[in-house]
Amino acid sequence: MLKNKNWVLSLLAVTIMGTNTVLAQMTITRPGSADVQLFDSNWRFARFGLQADGSSKDEPAHPEEERFADNSWQHLDLPHDWAISGPFRVELSGNTGKLPWQGIGWYRKDFSIPATDAGKKIFIDFDGAMAYAKVWVNGQYVGEWPYGYSSFRFDITPFIKTGKQNTIAVKLDTEKYDSRWYPGAGIYRHVWLVKTNEVHVGCWGTFITTPQVTDTAAIANINVKLDNQGKAPVKAILHTVIYESADGKKPGKKIAVAKDAIVNIQADSNTVSDISVNISRPKLWSLENPHLYIAQTTLFINKRIVDTYNTVFGVRSIAFTARNGFLLNGKQVAIKGVCNHHDLGALGAAVNRSAIARQLSILKKMGCNAIRTSHNPPAPELLELADQMGFLVWDEAFDAWKTGKRKNDYNKLFPQWHERDLQAMVHRDCNHPSVIIWSVGNEVMDQRDVGITRELAEIVHREDPTRPVSNAYNDPDGGRESGAAMALDIMGVNYFFGRQAHWDADSMYKDKPTIGSETSSCVSSRGEYFFGGNYQNWQVSSYDNAFPGWGCSPDEQFRTNNKYPHLLGEFVWTGFDYLGEPTPYNSDETNLLNFRTDPAKKAQLEQALEEIKKKNPPSRSSYFGIVDLCGFPKDRYYNYQAHWRPDFPMAHILPHWNWPERKDSIVPVHVYTSGDKAELFLNGKSLGLKIKRPGQDFRLVWDSVKYVPGEVKVIAYKDGKLWATDIVKTAGKARKLRLLPEAGTIANDGETLCYVTLRVEDNDGIMVPRSHPLVQFMIEGPGEIVATDNGDATSFISFQSHERPAYNGMAQVVVKAAKGKKGKIIIRAVSSGLEEAATEVVVK
Ligand code: GAL
């Protein structure tokens, strides 16, 4: 009887769904099942355990219960990072950003499920929750997923009351966790409510591969996992249509239809169906033209649509060779990559698509073509954007295996969870054309362990036989000698390239492609230049010659790459500055692990760390970024741009030219240029022509320039022709503020951000490089200030403050439009004694 009732209800639901599932009329909210709703709004939140000020608060009894009184809890929308508002506390670890991220967070939300959903399957999908998530619905325990970087789904159907209000409660606990960088805290990625019929495509249930790719034809193999959660066997028809898609969201032209597959699925079981489609004259996914396709899988039972599932994919081939590097669609592409941690600076860990898109476009302009998601699976948005914008991705699972670097690392989860976490990463990410390498680890303590390395590589190969598996070694000799590296397809090496010639001669490994999974680790602070030493006032000089003992300058790495052109390329540590790990002012002992085979260097570093510990520096974010925490390029940006975009005419002079205290003293001038030679002029007088030695010089240096105020100009040449110029002028007194929005209009979707740069200028509009005036930011109209920043790694001012000093002449205000509103936002910046600035952004 009950069975019949369910059947009638699900038929009703099927008919309703069937009317709205024609892809050509819709935009994909996100890949996967068609009936998906964002589940981000109207949550209530309270923090227990460790508080922001260091005190502690007991958890109340049973916050998971339906009737629990949560009226006094904070109302908020996700994504949410409970720690980013600080306060920064000097006694907290610099490693994790001196932010109070450890605590216990509870989130609750009421939601209704209409009576018409009876018979449907209801799932809740978390893109990521930091950390040790436990979930209850209507007071009943649903499940847990402890690793904060994994995406996971729960089937909440058994706990749901249709036609009524329901309550979900989520507990997170970051006290149990430790990290070498700022992990954030809270439900910091999106949450989705997914509704399907009993018979449906499974979670991350499609895997599309393109085993044959030429310019004229490609084969797309679509592997579909079908779940039947019903009590009767079914016979279903699987209908697949391929559309072109310019943006990975809207379908374009229909280009292929697969032969329908007839699939029998037993009751309460699942099955897999393989479908093959020919795509003639495919538009290949490449870095320059990242063409995408959408495969729409429609599942019919008795001629009715029971599920529609959309998969975004690309047609491309990848190959990794020990002799000719990495091949994309048969052509060699040097990997010019950066490592990035997941935080978004002033936004903390709370994911924001527009902020990630901005990061990627800043990196793209530099010539960067690849991202390593150090050291964990990224937000899905990063991969969607990488697909759309043309980036390669090294998708990484772990920073620790069985043995932790810290007490409460992933080591606590490894025995029970590593297989599930690896599967979650591979299943979620396997359709992204951008993902080219799976990484099972970073500098893990067990990197010599043959058994674990083999087991992890086998899990990944089983789930995805099409992509190579790597591991980032900081003990590459150990990995090789033990034989552990034999289980991998690609040898990932962090830093120690001095041994490359020796490795190339090793008969066991000579055919194994090698990649610089981490390189350089140069450190600098934007706009700081020191003479006779790199370190002052907890800042680092931007002459780009400072790096820890395991690192090297970008120039040195370029020389190495040139020497070993068969390497696949490099991932620089790091593209952007990030919260935490403020080396060289960081006392984290895990850095000692980089010298596990060099006792002398280890002892030296040990002593330095002791000294830093005693001083307890205020530094709370990294100095490693090529770009600062605001997204402002440091000088190093132009070093990479010059090398990575040789055809882009550019020249960049450093330092700034405001050194009144160094009149007639030497101020070295460095120039990064994509030209092959350059002449420098000071106040119109030539200081000589410098020529780059190919493969040797990656900057031109005039190191005996005596400072006099005025104008420094460089004229760069390439192949005997004028190529690019740059000018740096001495700024006068700070007179005015200027606001420069990065966009003139902003979408009122409640998410898109507009970044606005503040500059302190003199009367002639020249940026005053050593000015630090206190600035107040104000906003009028349908919008709000989300954050402010200035890129100073030692600032303890909350990112939520509307007031902060400029740092070396610049600051930033990040604004967002009010959801659904239209009009104009006016942003103002005011500082005592300076002409104020205002700018307008149209809200659409
Ligand atoms: C590496 C490590 C990174 C970061 C970096 C700093 O050894 O893999 O996570 O700590 O050093 O140079």
Coordinates of C-alpha atoms in Angstrom, one line a residue, residues 441-799:
G441 CA 50.6 14.7 -0.8
N442 CA 52.9 17.5 0.0
E443 CA 56.2 16.9 1.8
V444 CA 54.5 14.2 3.9
M445 CA 56.5 12.6 6.7
D446 CA 55.9 9.2 5.2
Q447 CA 57.2 10.1 1.7
R448 CA 59.7 7.1 1.8
D449 CA 56.9 4.7 2.6
V450 CA 56.5 2.4 -0.4
G451 CA 53.3 0.8 0.9
I452 CA 51.3 4.0 1.5
T453 CA 52.5 5.7 -1.6
R454 CA 51.5 2.7 -3.7
E455 CA 48.1 2.4 -1.9
L456 CA 47.2 6.0 -2.5
A457 CA 48.4 6.0 -6.1
E458 CA 46.3 2.9 -6.7
I459 CA 43.2 4.4 -5.2
V460 CA 43.5 7.4 -7.5
H461 CA 44.4 5.3 -10.6
R462 CA 41.4 3.1 -9.9
E463 CA 39.1 6.1 -9.7
D464 CA 40.7 7.9 -12.7
P465 CA 43.0 5.9 -15.0
T466 CA 43.4 8.9 -17.3
R467 CA 45.5 11.3 -15.2
P468 CA 48.9 10.9 -13.7
V469 CA 49.5 10.8 -9.9
S470 CA 52.3 12.7 -8.2
N471 CA 53.5 13.6 -4.8
A472 CA 55.5 16.6 -3.8
Y473 CA 58.8 15.6 -2.2
N474 CA 61.1 17.6 0.0
D475 CA 63.2 14.4 0.4
P476 CA 63.4 13.4 -3.3
D477 CA 66.4 11.3 -2.7
G478 CA 64.6 9.4 0.0
G479 CA 61.5 9.0 -2.2
R480 CA 63.7 7.5 -5.0
E481 CA 66.0 5.4 -2.9
S482 CA 63.2 3.8 -1.0
G483 CA 61.4 3.0 -4.3
A484 CA 58.3 4.9 -3.1
A485 CA 58.5 7.2 -6.1
M486 CA 58.2 4.2 -8.4
A487 CA 54.4 4.1 -7.6
L488 CA 54.0 7.6 -9.0
D489 CA 53.7 8.7 -12.6
I490 CA 55.4 12.0 -12.0
M491 CA 58.1 12.9 -9.6
G492 CA 57.2 16.1 -7.8
V493 CA 60.2 17.9 -6.4
N494 CA 60.1 20.8 -4.0
Y495 CA 63.2 23.0 -4.2
F496 CA 66.2 20.6 -4.3
F497 CA 67.1 20.8 -8.0
G498 CA 70.8 20.8 -7.4
R499 CA 70.5 17.0 -7.7
Q500 CA 68.7 17.0 -11.0
A501 CA 71.8 15.9 -13.0
H502 CA 72.3 13.0 -10.6
W503 CA 68.6 12.0 -10.9
D504 CA 68.7 12.2 -14.7
A505 CA 71.5 9.6 -14.7
D506 CA 69.6 7.2 -12.4
S507 CA 68.6 4.3 -14.6
M508 CA 65.6 3.5 -12.4
Y509 CA 64.0 7.0 -12.7
K510 CA 65.4 8.4 -15.9
D511 CA 62.0 7.9 -17.7
K512 CA 60.0 9.4 -14.9
P513 CA 58.9 13.0 -15.8
T514 CA 59.9 15.5 -13.1
I515 CA 58.1 18.7 -12.1
G516 CA 59.1 21.5 -9.8
S517 CA 56.0 21.1 -7.6
E518 CA 57.3 23.9 -5.4
T519 CA 60.0 26.4 -6.3
S520 CA 61.7 29.6 -5.2
S521 CA 59.9 30.7 -2.0
C522 CA 61.2 34.2 -2.5
V523 CA 59.9 36.6 0.1
S524 CA 59.2 40.3 -0.1
S525 CA 56.9 43.1 1.1
R526 CA 55.4 45.4 -1.5
G527 CA 57.1 48.8 -1.7
E528 CA 59.8 48.0 0.9
Y529 CA 63.5 48.4 -0.2
F530 CA 66.4 47.9 2.2
F531 CA 70.1 48.5 1.6
G532 CA 72.7 46.2 3.0
G533 CA 70.3 43.5 4.2
N534 CA 66.9 42.2 3.4
Y535 CA 65.1 42.3 6.7
Q536 CA 63.8 45.2 8.7
N537 CA 60.7 46.0 10.9
W538 CA 59.2 42.6 10.2
Q539 CA 59.2 43.4 6.5
V540 CA 61.3 42.1 3.7
S541 CA 63.1 44.0 0.9
S542 CA 61.6 43.9 -2.6
Y543 CA 64.9 43.6 -4.4
D544 CA 63.8 40.0 -4.7
N545 CA 66.9 38.4 -3.3
A546 CA 65.5 37.1 0.0
F547 CA 64.4 33.4 0.4
P548 CA 64.7 30.8 3.1
G549 CA 67.6 28.2 3.1
W550 CA 65.6 25.8 1.0
G551 CA 64.6 28.3 -1.6
C552 CA 66.2 30.5 -4.3
S553 CA 65.5 33.7 -6.2
P554 CA 63.1 33.5 -9.2
D555 CA 66.2 34.1 -11.4
E556 CA 68.1 31.2 -10.0
Q557 CA 65.1 28.9 -10.6
F558 CA 64.8 30.2 -14.2
R559 CA 68.4 29.3 -14.8
T560 CA 67.8 25.8 -13.4
N561 CA 64.7 25.3 -15.6
N562 CA 66.8 26.4 -18.6
K563 CA 69.5 23.9 -17.7
Y564 CA 66.9 21.0 -17.5
P565 CA 64.4 21.8 -20.3
H566 CA 62.9 18.3 -20.0
L567 CA 61.4 19.2 -16.6
L568 CA 57.6 19.7 -17.0
G569 CA 57.8 23.2 -15.4
E570 CA 57.4 24.8 -12.0
F571 CA 54.9 25.9 -9.4
V572 CA 56.3 28.9 -7.6
W573 CA 55.7 29.2 -3.9
T574 CA 53.3 31.3 -4.0
G575 CA 51.2 33.3 -6.4
F576 CA 49.4 35.3 -3.7
D577 CA 50.3 36.1 -0.2
Y578 CA 48.1 34.2 2.2
L579 CA 47.1 34.3 5.9
G580 CA 49.6 32.6 8.1
E581 CA 53.1 31.2 7.7
P582 CA 54.9 34.6 7.8
T583 CA 58.4 33.2 7.0
P584 CA 61.0 34.6 7.8
Y585 CA 59.2 35.8 10.9
N586 CA 57.6 32.5 11.6
S587 CA 58.7 30.1 14.3
D588 CA 57.0 27.0 12.8
E589 CA 59.3 24.0 13.4
T590 CA 57.9 22.0 10.5
N591 CA 60.2 24.1 8.3
L592 CA 63.1 22.0 9.8
L593 CA 61.7 19.1 7.8
N594 CA 63.2 20.7 4.7
F595 CA 66.6 19.9 6.1
R596 CA 66.1 16.4 7.3
T597 CA 69.1 15.3 5.3
D598 CA 71.3 18.3 6.1
P599 CA 72.1 18.5 9.9
A600 CA 74.2 21.7 9.6
K601 CA 71.5 23.7 8.0
K602 CA 68.9 22.2 10.3
A603 CA 70.8 23.3 13.4
Q604 CA 71.2 26.8 11.9
L605 CA 67.5 27.1 11.3
E606 CA 66.6 25.6 14.7
Q607 CA 68.6 28.4 16.3
A608 CA 66.9 31.1 14.1
L609 CA 63.5 29.7 15.0
E610 CA 64.3 30.0 18.7
E611 CA 65.3 33.6 18.3
I612 CA 62.1 34.4 16.5
K613 CA 60.0 32.6 19.1
K614 CA 61.5 34.9 21.8
K615 CA 60.6 38.0 19.8
N616 CA 57.1 36.9 18.9
P617 CA 56.8 39.0 15.8
P618 CA 53.5 40.7 14.8
S619 CA 53.7 39.1 11.4
R620 CA 50.4 37.3 10.5
S621 CA 50.4 36.7 6.8
S622 CA 52.9 35.4 4.3
Y623 CA 55.6 37.3 2.4
F624 CA 55.9 34.6 -0.2
G625 CA 53.3 36.0 -2.6
I626 CA 54.3 37.3 -6.0
V627 CA 51.2 39.4 -5.4
D628 CA 50.3 40.8 -2.0
L629 CA 47.3 40.0 0.1
C630 CA 45.3 42.8 -1.6
G631 CA 46.1 41.5 -5.1
F632 CA 48.6 44.3 -5.7
P633 CA 51.6 43.0 -7.7
K634 CA 54.9 43.1 -6.0
D635 CA 58.0 43.8 -8.1
R636 CA 58.6 40.1 -8.6
Y637 CA 55.4 40.0 -10.6
Y638 CA 57.3 41.7 -13.4
N639 CA 60.2 39.3 -13.1
Y640 CA 57.8 36.4 -13.9
Q641 CA 55.9 38.4 -16.5
A642 CA 59.2 39.3 -18.3
H643 CA 60.1 35.6 -18.5
W644 CA 56.7 34.0 -18.9
R645 CA 55.4 36.4 -21.5
P646 CA 58.5 37.0 -23.7
D647 CA 56.3 38.4 -26.5
F648 CA 54.6 41.0 -24.3
P649 CA 56.5 44.3 -24.4
M650 CA 57.2 45.4 -20.9
A651 CA 59.8 46.9 -18.6
H652 CA 59.6 47.5 -14.9
I653 CA 61.9 49.6 -12.7
L654 CA 62.5 49.1 -9.0
P655 CA 62.8 50.7 -6.5
H656 CA 60.6 53.8 -6.2
W657 CA 62.6 57.1 -6.4
N658 CA 61.9 58.8 -3.0
W659 CA 65.2 58.5 -1.0
P660 CA 65.8 62.0 0.4
E661 CA 68.0 60.4 3.2
R662 CA 70.2 58.8 0.6
K663 CA 71.1 61.8 -1.5
D664 CA 74.4 60.9 -3.3
S665 CA 74.4 57.5 -1.8
I666 CA 74.0 54.4 -3.9
V667 CA 70.5 53.2 -4.7
P668 CA 70.7 50.1 -6.9
V669 CA 68.2 50.1 -9.8
H670 CA 66.9 46.7 -11.1
V671 CA 64.9 46.3 -14.3
Y672 CA 62.7 43.4 -15.3
T673 CA 62.0 43.4 -19.0
S674 CA 60.9 41.0 -21.7
G675 CA 63.4 42.8 -24.0
D676 CA 67.0 41.6 -24.4
K677 CA 68.8 44.8 -23.4
A678 CA 68.0 48.1 -21.9
E679 CA 69.5 51.6 -21.2
L680 CA 68.8 53.4 -18.0
F681 CA 68.6 57.2 -17.7
L682 CA 68.7 59.3 -14.5
N683 CA 67.3 62.8 -15.2
G684 CA 68.0 62.3 -18.9
K685 CA 71.6 61.2 -18.4
S686 CA 72.4 57.7 -19.6
L687 CA 73.7 55.3 -17.0
G688 CA 74.6 52.8 -19.6
L689 CA 73.2 49.9 -21.6
K690 CA 73.0 46.4 -20.1
I691 CA 72.6 43.3 -22.1
K692 CA 71.0 40.0 -20.9
R693 CA 73.0 36.9 -21.3
P694 CA 70.4 34.4 -22.6
G695 CA 69.5 31.8 -20.1
Q696 CA 71.6 33.5 -17.4
D697 CA 70.2 37.0 -16.7
F698 CA 66.6 37.6 -15.8
R699 CA 67.0 41.1 -14.6
L700 CA 69.3 44.0 -15.5
V701 CA 71.1 45.6 -12.6
W702 CA 72.6 49.1 -12.3
D703 CA 74.2 48.8 -8.9
S704 CA 76.2 52.0 -8.6
V705 CA 73.4 54.6 -9.2
K706 CA 73.9 57.6 -6.9
Y707 CA 70.6 58.9 -5.7
V708 CA 69.4 62.4 -6.8
P709 CA 65.7 63.1 -7.0
G710 CA 64.0 63.3 -10.4
E711 CA 63.2 60.7 -13.0
V712 CA 64.6 57.3 -13.7
K713 CA 63.7 56.0 -17.1
V714 CA 64.5 52.7 -18.9
I715 CA 64.3 52.0 -22.6
A716 CA 64.3 48.3 -23.4
Y717 CA 65.1 46.8 -26.8
K718 CA 64.4 43.5 -28.4
D719 CA 66.0 42.1 -31.5
G720 CA 67.5 45.6 -32.1
K721 CA 64.1 47.4 -31.9
L722 CA 62.6 49.6 -29.3
W723 CA 60.5 47.3 -27.1
A724 CA 59.2 49.0 -23.9
T725 CA 59.9 51.8 -21.5
D726 CA 59.2 52.5 -17.9
I727 CA 59.6 55.7 -15.8
V728 CA 59.7 56.2 -12.1
K729 CA 59.5 59.7 -10.7
T730 CA 60.3 61.2 -7.3
A731 CA 56.9 62.0 -5.8
G732 CA 56.3 65.3 -4.0
K733 CA 54.3 65.7 -0.8
A734 CA 51.1 63.7 -0.3
R735 CA 48.2 65.9 -1.3
K736 CA 45.3 63.8 -2.4
L737 CA 43.6 60.5 -2.4
R738 CA 42.5 58.7 -5.5
L739 CA 40.1 55.7 -5.7
L740 CA 40.3 53.4 -8.7
P741 CA 37.5 50.8 -9.0
E742 CA 38.5 47.7 -10.9
A743 CA 35.0 47.6 -12.5
G744 CA 32.6 50.4 -13.4
T745 CA 29.5 48.2 -12.8
I746 CA 28.8 45.5 -10.3
A747 CA 26.2 42.8 -10.4
N748 CA 23.6 42.8 -7.7
D749 CA 23.7 39.1 -7.1
G750 CA 24.8 39.5 -3.5
E751 CA 28.1 37.8 -4.2
T752 CA 30.1 39.7 -6.9
L753 CA 32.7 42.0 -5.4
C754 CA 34.2 45.2 -6.7
Y755 CA 37.8 45.9 -5.6
V756 CA 38.7 49.5 -5.3
T757 CA 42.4 50.6 -5.1
L758 CA 43.2 53.7 -3.0
R759 CA 46.3 55.6 -4.0
V760 CA 48.0 58.5 -2.1
E761 CA 49.1 61.0 -4.7
D762 CA 51.1 64.2 -4.9
N763 CA 49.9 67.3 -6.8
D764 CA 50.9 65.8 -10.1
G765 CA 49.1 62.5 -9.6
I766 CA 52.3 60.6 -8.8
M767 CA 51.8 57.8 -6.1
V768 CA 53.7 58.8 -2.9
P769 CA 55.5 55.5 -2.2
R770 CA 56.4 55.9 1.5
S771 CA 53.1 57.5 2.7
H772 CA 51.0 55.8 5.3
P773 CA 48.1 58.2 6.0
L774 CA 45.1 56.9 8.0
V775 CA 42.2 56.7 5.6
Q776 CA 38.4 56.3 6.4
F777 CA 36.3 54.6 3.8
M778 CA 32.6 55.4 3.4
I779 CA 29.9 54.1 1.1
E780 CA 26.5 55.5 0.0
G781 CA 23.8 53.8 -2.1
P782 CA 22.8 50.2 -2.5
G783 CA 26.0 48.5 -1.3
E784 CA 28.3 47.7 1.6
I785 CA 31.9 47.6 2.4
V786 CA 33.0 44.0 2.8
A787 CA 36.6 44.5 3.8
T788 CA 39.6 46.8 3.6
D789 CA 43.3 45.9 3.4
N790 CA 46.6 47.4 2.5
G791 CA 48.9 44.4 2.1
D792 CA 50.9 45.0 5.2
A793 CA 51.7 41.5 6.7
T794 CA 52.1 43.0 10.2
S795 CA 48.8 44.9 10.5
F796 CA 46.5 44.0 13.3
I797 CA 43.6 46.1 12.1
S798 CA 40.6 43.9 11.4
F799 CA 39.8 43.4 7.7

